[in-house]
Coordinates of C-alpha atoms and ligand atoms in Angstrom, one line a residue:
X272 CA 0.0 0.0 0.0
X273 CA 1.3 3.4 -1.0
X274 CA 1.3 6.6 1.1
X275 CA -0.4 9.3 -1.1
X276 CA 1.6 12.5 -1.4
X277 CA 0.0 14.4 -4.2
X278 CA -3.3 14.9 -6.0
X279 CA -2.6 12.3 -8.6
X280 CA -2.0 9.7 -6.0
X281 CA -5.1 10.5 -3.9
X282 CA -7.3 10.5 -7.0
X283 CA -5.8 7.2 -8.2
X284 CA -6.3 5.6 -4.8
X285 CA -10.0 6.7 -4.6
X286 CA -10.5 5.7 -8.2
X287 CA -9.2 2.2 -7.5
X288 CA -11.4 1.6 -4.5
X289 CA -14.5 3.8 -4.6
X290 CA -17.9 2.3 -5.2
X291 CA -18.2 4.0 -8.6
X292 CA -21.7 5.4 -8.0
X293 CA -20.5 9.0 -7.9
X294 CA -19.6 11.1 -10.9
X295 CA -16.3 12.6 -9.9
X296 CA -14.5 15.9 -10.5
X297 CA -10.7 16.1 -10.7
X298 CA -10.3 18.0 -7.4
X299 CA -9.1 16.8 -4.0
X300 CA -10.6 19.0 -1.3
X301 CA -8.6 18.9 1.9
X302 CA -9.6 22.0 4.0
X303 CA -12.4 24.5 4.4
X304 CA -13.0 27.7 6.2
X305 CA -16.2 29.8 5.9
X306 CA -17.2 29.9 2.2
X307 CA -13.7 28.8 1.0
X308 CA -12.3 25.4 0.2
X309 CA -8.7 24.5 -0.5
X310 CA -7.1 21.7 -2.5
X311 CA -4.0 19.8 -1.5
X312 CA -1.8 22.2 -3.5
X313 CA -3.1 25.1 -1.5
X314 CA -5.3 26.6 -4.2
X315 CA -8.4 28.3 -2.8
X316 CA -11.9 28.0 -4.2
X317 CA -15.2 29.9 -3.5
X318 CA -17.6 27.2 -2.5
X319 CA -21.0 27.5 -4.1
X320 CA -21.6 23.7 -3.7
X321 CA -22.0 24.2 0.0
X322 CA -21.7 20.5 0.7
X323 CA -24.7 20.0 -1.6
X324 CA -26.7 21.8 1.1
X325 CA -25.0 20.5 4.2
X326 CA -22.7 23.5 4.6
X327 CA -25.1 26.3 5.3
X328 CA -22.9 27.4 8.2
X329 CA -19.8 27.3 6.1
X330 CA -16.8 25.1 6.9
X331 CA -15.1 24.9 10.3
X332 CA -17.5 27.3 12.0
X333 CA -15.8 27.9 15.4
X334 CA -19.0 27.6 17.5
X335 CA -20.0 24.3 15.9
X336 CA -16.4 23.0 16.0
X337 CA -16.2 23.8 19.7
X338 CA -19.6 22.1 20.5
X339 CA -18.5 19.0 18.6
X340 CA -15.1 18.9 20.4
X341 CA -16.6 19.3 23.8
X342 CA -19.4 16.7 23.2
X343 CA -16.9 14.2 21.6
X344 CA -14.9 14.3 24.9
X345 CA -18.1 13.9 27.0
X346 CA -20.5 11.4 25.3
X347 CA -20.8 10.5 21.7
X348 CA -23.3 7.6 21.7
X349 CA -26.4 6.9 23.8
X350 CA -29.2 5.0 22.0
X351 CA -32.7 6.5 22.4
X352 CA -33.7 3.8 24.9
X353 CA -32.0 6.3 27.3
X354 CA -32.7 9.9 27.8
X355 CA -29.9 12.4 27.2
X356 CA -29.4 16.1 28.1
X357 CA -28.3 17.3 24.7
X358 CA -31.1 15.4 22.9
X359 CA -33.7 16.8 25.3
X360 CA -32.5 20.4 24.7
X361 CA -32.4 19.8 20.9
X362 CA -35.9 18.3 20.8
X363 CA -37.2 21.2 22.8
X364 CA -35.5 23.9 20.7
X365 CA -36.2 22.3 17.3
X366 CA -39.9 21.5 17.9
X367 CA -40.5 25.1 19.1
X368 CA -38.7 26.7 16.1
X369 CA -40.6 24.4 13.7
X370 CA -43.9 24.8 15.5
X371 CA -44.4 21.0 15.4
X372 CA -44.8 19.1 18.7
X373 CA -42.5 16.0 18.2
X374 CA -39.5 14.8 16.2
X375 CA -37.9 11.5 15.2
X376 CA -34.1 11.9 14.9
X377 CA -32.0 10.1 12.4
X378 CA -28.8 10.5 10.3
X379 CA -29.6 11.6 6.8
X380 CA -32.2 13.0 4.4
X381 CA -33.3 9.7 2.9
X382 CA -33.8 8.3 6.5
X383 CA -35.9 11.4 7.4
X384 CA -38.0 10.8 4.3
X385 CA -38.3 7.0 5.1
X386 CA -39.6 8.0 8.5
X387 CA -42.1 10.4 7.1
X388 CA -43.5 7.8 4.7
X389 CA -43.8 5.2 7.4
X390 CA -45.4 7.6 9.9
X391 CA -47.9 8.7 7.2
X392 CA -48.9 5.0 6.7
X393 CA -49.1 4.5 10.5
X394 CA -51.2 7.6 10.9
X395 CA -53.7 6.9 8.2
X396 CA -53.6 3.1 7.9
X397 CA -53.4 3.7 4.1
X398 CA -50.6 2.9 1.7
X399 CA -50.8 5.2 -1.2
X400 CA -48.3 8.1 -1.6
X401 CA -48.5 10.9 -4.1
X402 CA -45.2 12.6 -5.1
X403 CA -44.4 15.0 -7.9
X404 CA -42.6 15.0 -11.2
X405 CA -39.0 16.2 -10.8
X406 CA -39.3 15.6 -7.1
X407 CA -36.2 14.3 -5.3
X408 CA -36.4 12.6 -1.9
X409 CA -33.4 10.3 -1.6
X410 CA -32.0 7.0 -2.8
X411 CA -33.1 4.3 -0.3
X412 CA -35.9 2.1 -1.5
X413 CA -38.8 4.1 0.1
X414 CA -37.4 7.5 -0.6
X415 CA -36.5 6.3 -4.1
X416 CA -40.1 5.2 -4.7
X417 CA -41.1 8.9 -4.1
X418 CA -38.2 10.2 -6.2
X419 CA -39.1 10.9 -9.9
X420 CA -35.9 10.8 -12.0
X421 CA -36.3 7.7 -14.2
X422 CA -32.6 7.0 -14.4
X423 CA -32.4 6.7 -10.6
X424 CA -35.5 4.5 -10.4
X425 CA -35.4 2.2 -13.4
X426 CA -32.7 -0.3 -12.3
X427 CA -34.7 -0.9 -9.1
X428 CA -38.2 -1.3 -10.4
X429 CA -40.8 -2.3 -9.4
X430 CA -39.9 -0.4 -6.1
X431 CA -42.7 0.0 -3.5
X432 CA -46.3 -0.3 -4.8
X433 CA -48.8 2.6 -4.3
X434 CA -46.5 5.5 -5.3
X435 CA -47.8 7.9 -8.0
X436 CA -46.2 11.0 -9.5
X437 CA -48.1 14.0 -10.8
X438 CA -47.1 17.3 -12.4
X439 CA -45.6 19.8 -9.9
X440 CA -47.4 23.2 -9.5
X441 CA -50.6 21.7 -11.0
X442 CA -53.3 21.6 -8.4
X443 CA -55.9 20.0 -10.7
X444 CA -53.5 17.0 -11.2
X445 CA -53.1 16.7 -7.4
X446 CA -56.8 17.0 -6.9
X447 CA -57.3 14.1 -9.4
X448 CA -54.6 12.0 -7.8
X449 CA -55.5 12.1 -4.1
X450 CA -58.0 9.3 -3.2
X451 CA -59.5 7.9 0.0
X452 CA -56.6 5.5 0.1
X453 CA -53.9 8.3 0.0
X454 CA -51.7 8.1 3.1
X455 CA -49.7 11.2 2.2
X456 CA -48.6 13.7 -0.4
X457 CA -44.9 14.6 -0.4
X458 CA -43.6 17.8 -1.9
X459 CA -40.6 20.1 -1.8
X460 CA -41.2 23.8 -1.4
X461 CA -38.5 24.5 -4.0
X462 CA -37.6 21.4 -6.0
X463 CA -33.8 21.3 -5.6
X464 CA -32.3 18.4 -7.5
X465 CA -35.2 18.7 -10.0
X466 CA -33.9 22.0 -11.4
X467 CA -34.4 24.7 -8.7
X468 CA -38.2 25.1 -9.3
X469 CA -40.0 27.1 -6.6
X470 CA -43.6 26.0 -5.8
X471 CA -46.4 28.5 -6.2
X472 CA -47.9 29.7 -2.9
X473 CA -51.5 28.9 -4.1
X474 CA -50.4 25.4 -5.2
X475 CA -48.7 24.5 -1.9
X476 CA -51.7 25.9 0.1
X477 CA -54.1 24.0 -2.2
X478 CA -52.2 20.7 -1.7
X479 CA -52.3 21.2 2.1
X480 CA -56.1 21.9 1.9
X481 CA -56.7 18.8 -0.2
X482 CA -54.7 16.7 2.3
X483 CA -56.9 18.0 5.2
X484 CA -60.1 17.5 3.2
X485 CA -59.2 13.8 2.3
X486 CA -57.5 12.7 5.5
X487 CA -54.0 12.4 4.0
X488 CA -50.8 13.6 5.6
X489 CA -49.2 16.7 4.1
X490 CA -45.5 15.8 4.0
X491 CA -43.0 18.6 3.2
X492 CA -39.4 17.6 2.3
X493 CA -37.2 20.4 3.6
X494 CA -34.0 18.4 3.4
X495 CA -32.5 21.0 1.0
X496 CA -34.7 24.0 1.7
X497 CA -34.4 23.9 5.5
X498 CA -32.1 25.7 7.9
X499 CA -32.2 29.2 6.4
X500 CA -31.5 28.3 2.8
X501 CA -34.5 30.1 1.2
X502 CA -34.6 33.1 3.6
X503 CA -36.7 31.5 6.3
X504 CA -35.7 28.9 8.8
X505 CA -38.0 26.5 6.9
X506 CA -39.2 27.3 3.4
X507 CA -42.8 26.4 4.1
X508 CA -42.8 29.4 6.5
X509 CA -42.9 31.7 3.5
X510 CA -46.5 30.6 2.8
X511 CA -47.9 30.0 6.3
X512 CA -48.1 26.2 5.7
X513 CA -48.3 23.7 8.5
X514 CA -46.9 20.3 7.5
X515 CA -48.1 17.2 9.2
X516 CA -44.7 15.6 8.6
X517 CA -41.5 17.4 7.7
X518 CA -38.2 15.8 6.7
X519 CA -35.0 17.8 7.4
X520 CA -31.3 16.9 7.3
X521 CA -28.3 18.3 5.3
X522 CA -27.2 21.4 7.4
X523 CA -29.2 20.4 10.5
X524 CA -26.1 19.6 12.6
X525 CA -23.8 22.2 11.0
X526 CA -22.2 19.6 8.6
X527 CA -22.3 16.5 10.9
X528 CA -24.6 13.8 9.5
X529 CA -28.1 14.2 11.0
X530 CA -31.7 14.1 9.9
X531 CA -35.1 14.4 11.5
X532 CA -38.7 13.9 10.8
X533 CA -40.8 16.6 12.5
X534 CA -44.3 15.3 13.5
X535 CA -47.4 17.5 13.6
X536 CA -50.5 17.3 15.7
X537 CA -52.6 15.5 13.0
X538 CA -50.3 12.4 13.5
X539 CA -51.6 10.2 16.3
X540 CA -49.1 9.0 18.9
X541 CA -46.7 6.5 17.4
X542 CA -46.3 3.1 19.0
X543 CA -43.0 1.8 20.4
X544 CA -41.0 -0.4 18.0
X545 CA -42.6 0.8 14.8
X546 CA -39.4 2.5 13.7
X547 CA -35.9 3.3 15.0
X548 CA -32.2 3.9 14.4
X549 CA -29.0 3.0 16.4
X550 CA -27.3 6.3 15.7
X551 CA -30.5 8.4 15.7
X552 CA -30.5 11.2 18.3
X553 CA -26.8 10.5 19.2
X554 CA -25.5 13.2 21.7
X555 CA -22.7 14.2 19.3
X556 CA -25.0 15.2 16.5
X557 CA -27.5 16.7 18.9
X558 CA -24.8 19.0 20.4
X559 CA -23.7 20.0 17.0
X560 CA -27.3 20.7 15.9
X561 CA -27.9 22.8 19.1
X562 CA -24.9 24.9 18.3
X563 CA -26.0 25.2 14.7
X564 CA -29.4 26.4 15.7
X565 CA -27.8 29.1 18.0
X566 CA -25.7 30.3 15.1
X567 CA -28.7 30.3 12.8
X568 CA -30.8 32.4 15.1
X569 CA -28.1 34.7 16.6
X570 CA -26.5 35.5 13.2
X571 CA -29.9 35.7 11.4
X572 CA -28.7 33.4 8.6
X573 CA -32.2 33.3 7.1
X574 CA -32.1 37.1 6.8
X575 CA -28.6 36.9 5.2
X576 CA -29.9 34.3 2.7
X577 CA -32.9 36.5 1.8
X578 CA -30.8 39.6 1.3
X579 CA -27.9 38.1 -0.5
X580 CA -30.2 35.8 -2.6
X581 CA -32.4 38.7 -3.6
X582 CA -29.4 40.7 -4.7
X583 CA -27.9 37.8 -6.7
X584 CA -31.2 36.9 -8.4
X585 CA -31.7 40.5 -9.5
X586 CA -28.2 40.6 -10.8
X587 CA -28.5 37.4 -12.8
X588 CA -31.7 38.7 -14.5
X589 CA -29.3 40.7 -16.7
X590 CA -27.6 37.5 -18.0
X591 CA -28.1 37.3 -21.8
X592 CA -31.3 35.7 -22.9
X593 CA -29.4 34.1 -25.8
X594 CA -27.5 32.0 -23.3
X595 CA -29.9 31.7 -20.4
X596 CA -33.5 30.5 -20.6
X597 CA -34.5 31.4 -17.0
X598 CA -33.1 32.3 -13.6
X599 CA -35.0 30.9 -10.6
X600 CA -34.6 30.8 -6.9
X601 CA -35.6 31.7 -3.3
X602 CA -33.0 33.0 -0.9
X603 CA -29.7 31.4 -1.6
X604 CA -30.8 28.4 -3.6
X605 CA -30.4 29.7 -7.2
X606 CA -30.8 28.0 -10.5
X607 CA -29.6 29.4 -13.8
X608 CA -31.2 27.4 -16.6
X609 CA -28.9 27.5 -19.6
X610 CA -29.7 27.0 -23.3
X611 CA -26.7 24.7 -23.4
X612 CA -25.4 21.9 -21.2
X613 CA -24.2 22.8 -17.7
X614 CA -21.2 20.4 -17.4
X615 CA -18.7 22.5 -19.5
X616 CA -19.7 25.6 -17.5
X617 CA -19.0 23.8 -14.2
X618 CA -15.6 22.7 -15.5
X619 CA -14.6 26.3 -16.5
X620 CA -15.9 27.7 -13.2
X621 CA -13.7 25.2 -11.3
X622 CA -10.7 26.2 -13.4
X623 CA -11.5 29.8 -12.4
X624 CA -11.8 29.0 -8.7
X625 CA -15.6 28.7 -8.3
X626 CA -17.2 25.4 -7.3
X627 CA -20.9 25.0 -8.3
X628 CA -23.5 22.3 -8.8
X629 CA -25.8 21.1 -11.6
X630 CA -29.5 20.4 -11.2
X631 CA -30.2 18.2 -14.2
X632 CA -28.5 18.7 -17.6
X633 CA -29.0 22.4 -18.2
X634 CA -29.4 24.1 -14.8
X635 CA -26.4 25.7 -12.9
X636 CA -27.3 25.4 -9.2
X637 CA -25.7 27.6 -6.5
X638 CA -25.9 26.6 -2.8
X639 CA -23.2 28.9 -1.2
X640 CA -22.8 28.8 2.6
X641 CA -25.2 31.3 4.2
X642 CA -22.3 32.8 6.0
X643 CA -20.6 33.8 2.7
X644 CA -19.3 37.4 2.7
X645 CA -20.8 39.7 0.1
X646 CA -17.4 40.3 -1.4
X647 CA -16.8 36.5 -2.0
X648 CA -20.3 36.1 -3.5
X649 CA -19.7 39.2 -5.7
X650 CA -16.4 37.6 -6.9
X651 CA -18.1 34.3 -7.6
X652 CA -21.0 36.1 -9.4
X653 CA -18.6 38.1 -11.6
X654 CA -16.8 34.9 -12.7
X655 CA -20.2 33.1 -13.3
X656 CA -21.4 36.0 -15.5
X657 CA -18.1 36.1 -17.3
X658 CA -18.2 32.3 -18.1
X659 CA -21.9 32.5 -19.2
X660 CA -21.2 35.5 -21.3
X661 CA -18.5 33.6 -23.0
X662 CA -20.8 30.7 -24.1
X663 CA -21.6 30.4 -27.8
X664 CA -24.9 32.1 -28.8
X665 CA -28.0 29.8 -29.0
X666 CA -31.1 31.7 -29.7
X667 CA -33.9 29.2 -29.5
Ligands
PLP233 C1 -30.5 15.6 -0.5 C2 -32.0 15.4 -0.4 C3 -32.5 14.2 0.1 C4 -31.6 13.0 0.5 O1 -30.8 13.3 1.5 P1 -29.5 12.3 1.8 O2 -28.9 12.9 3.1 O3 -28.6 12.5 0.7 O4 -30.1 11.0 2.0 C5 -33.9 14.1 0.3 N1 -34.7 15.1 -0.1 C6 -34.2 16.3 -0.6 C7 -35.2 17.3 -1.0 C8 -32.9 16.4 -0.8 O5 -32.4 17.6 -1.4

């Protein structure tokens, strides 16, 4: 076995042994601070990937680092058969901020979605789930059954029976789909992976009303939109919605793996043994999440996301219509739908020191840490504009 000393070696070592399920970029990231990342040669990048939504607090946030260090030296694991001080404090804080009385704690977004689906079935004793076209809810078998993208689903068909997909932002389609056998409807407030597509207020309110009318659970997947990303702590708070079940994860514990399913008052008490997780609610993640919530509230990160995102969206409206079809977003989740493929743009941006994401084939997606300084965001935006302006003209 070799000791890696440079990029080529690290990349080769990973290539030799990685599962192969991830599309890789030729970049070895070794350190982060705030909204910056560094590779092993010491080159700095402005991070608009934001850990795919898990770095809303930026990298190495001192308050979160301190909480993790302290808790790691105190108690890392304590299964939920026991009570724990940090878990109690987190449950109290989180449920009050979300205005939902209870929460199930887990370790990832897919797990949070799995919990929401199981709880909807337990709550209604029904088995039908309605999801939306272009919706993304994770890769485990239940979450994948709710996910729309055919290339993620097809190898695993038939998946779980009783899942149906209908057009997003089409209330008539939802009205036609929900039956007296529907356990729940799962939606994102802004479809993230599906191309950065914000839901209409009337649509989302209408879906909630249909769920109430027909005895189905209104499940909101805020794994990507939660924790300040869209300009509110949770995106559904823009529209005065009240989910029955809400999945969260990504930035919940400031970058440490953690997820949760918040449980509303329309869900009857859950019976012991119907669900569970060994690591769920572990004190280390709970301590990190508590510190993260403090930073979120004290530094008004939702306010920063709203201000910076509004400024950026307005600025990107001036991108040439010959190269850009549409600019969409809410707070600091921003999608630039190009008239051309996004992959060459991502490559050029990386060469110029900006890391960004795709959302499908044509959409450039930006998820910068909410702590990003305006100067850094301005520098990233200037480079993005320059790269898009340099694309060949395509007028239709
Ligand atoms: C990322 C994401 C998930 C899956 O989260 P994982 O932690 O990757 O399992 C689920 N739903 C939405 C909306 C997401 O963006």
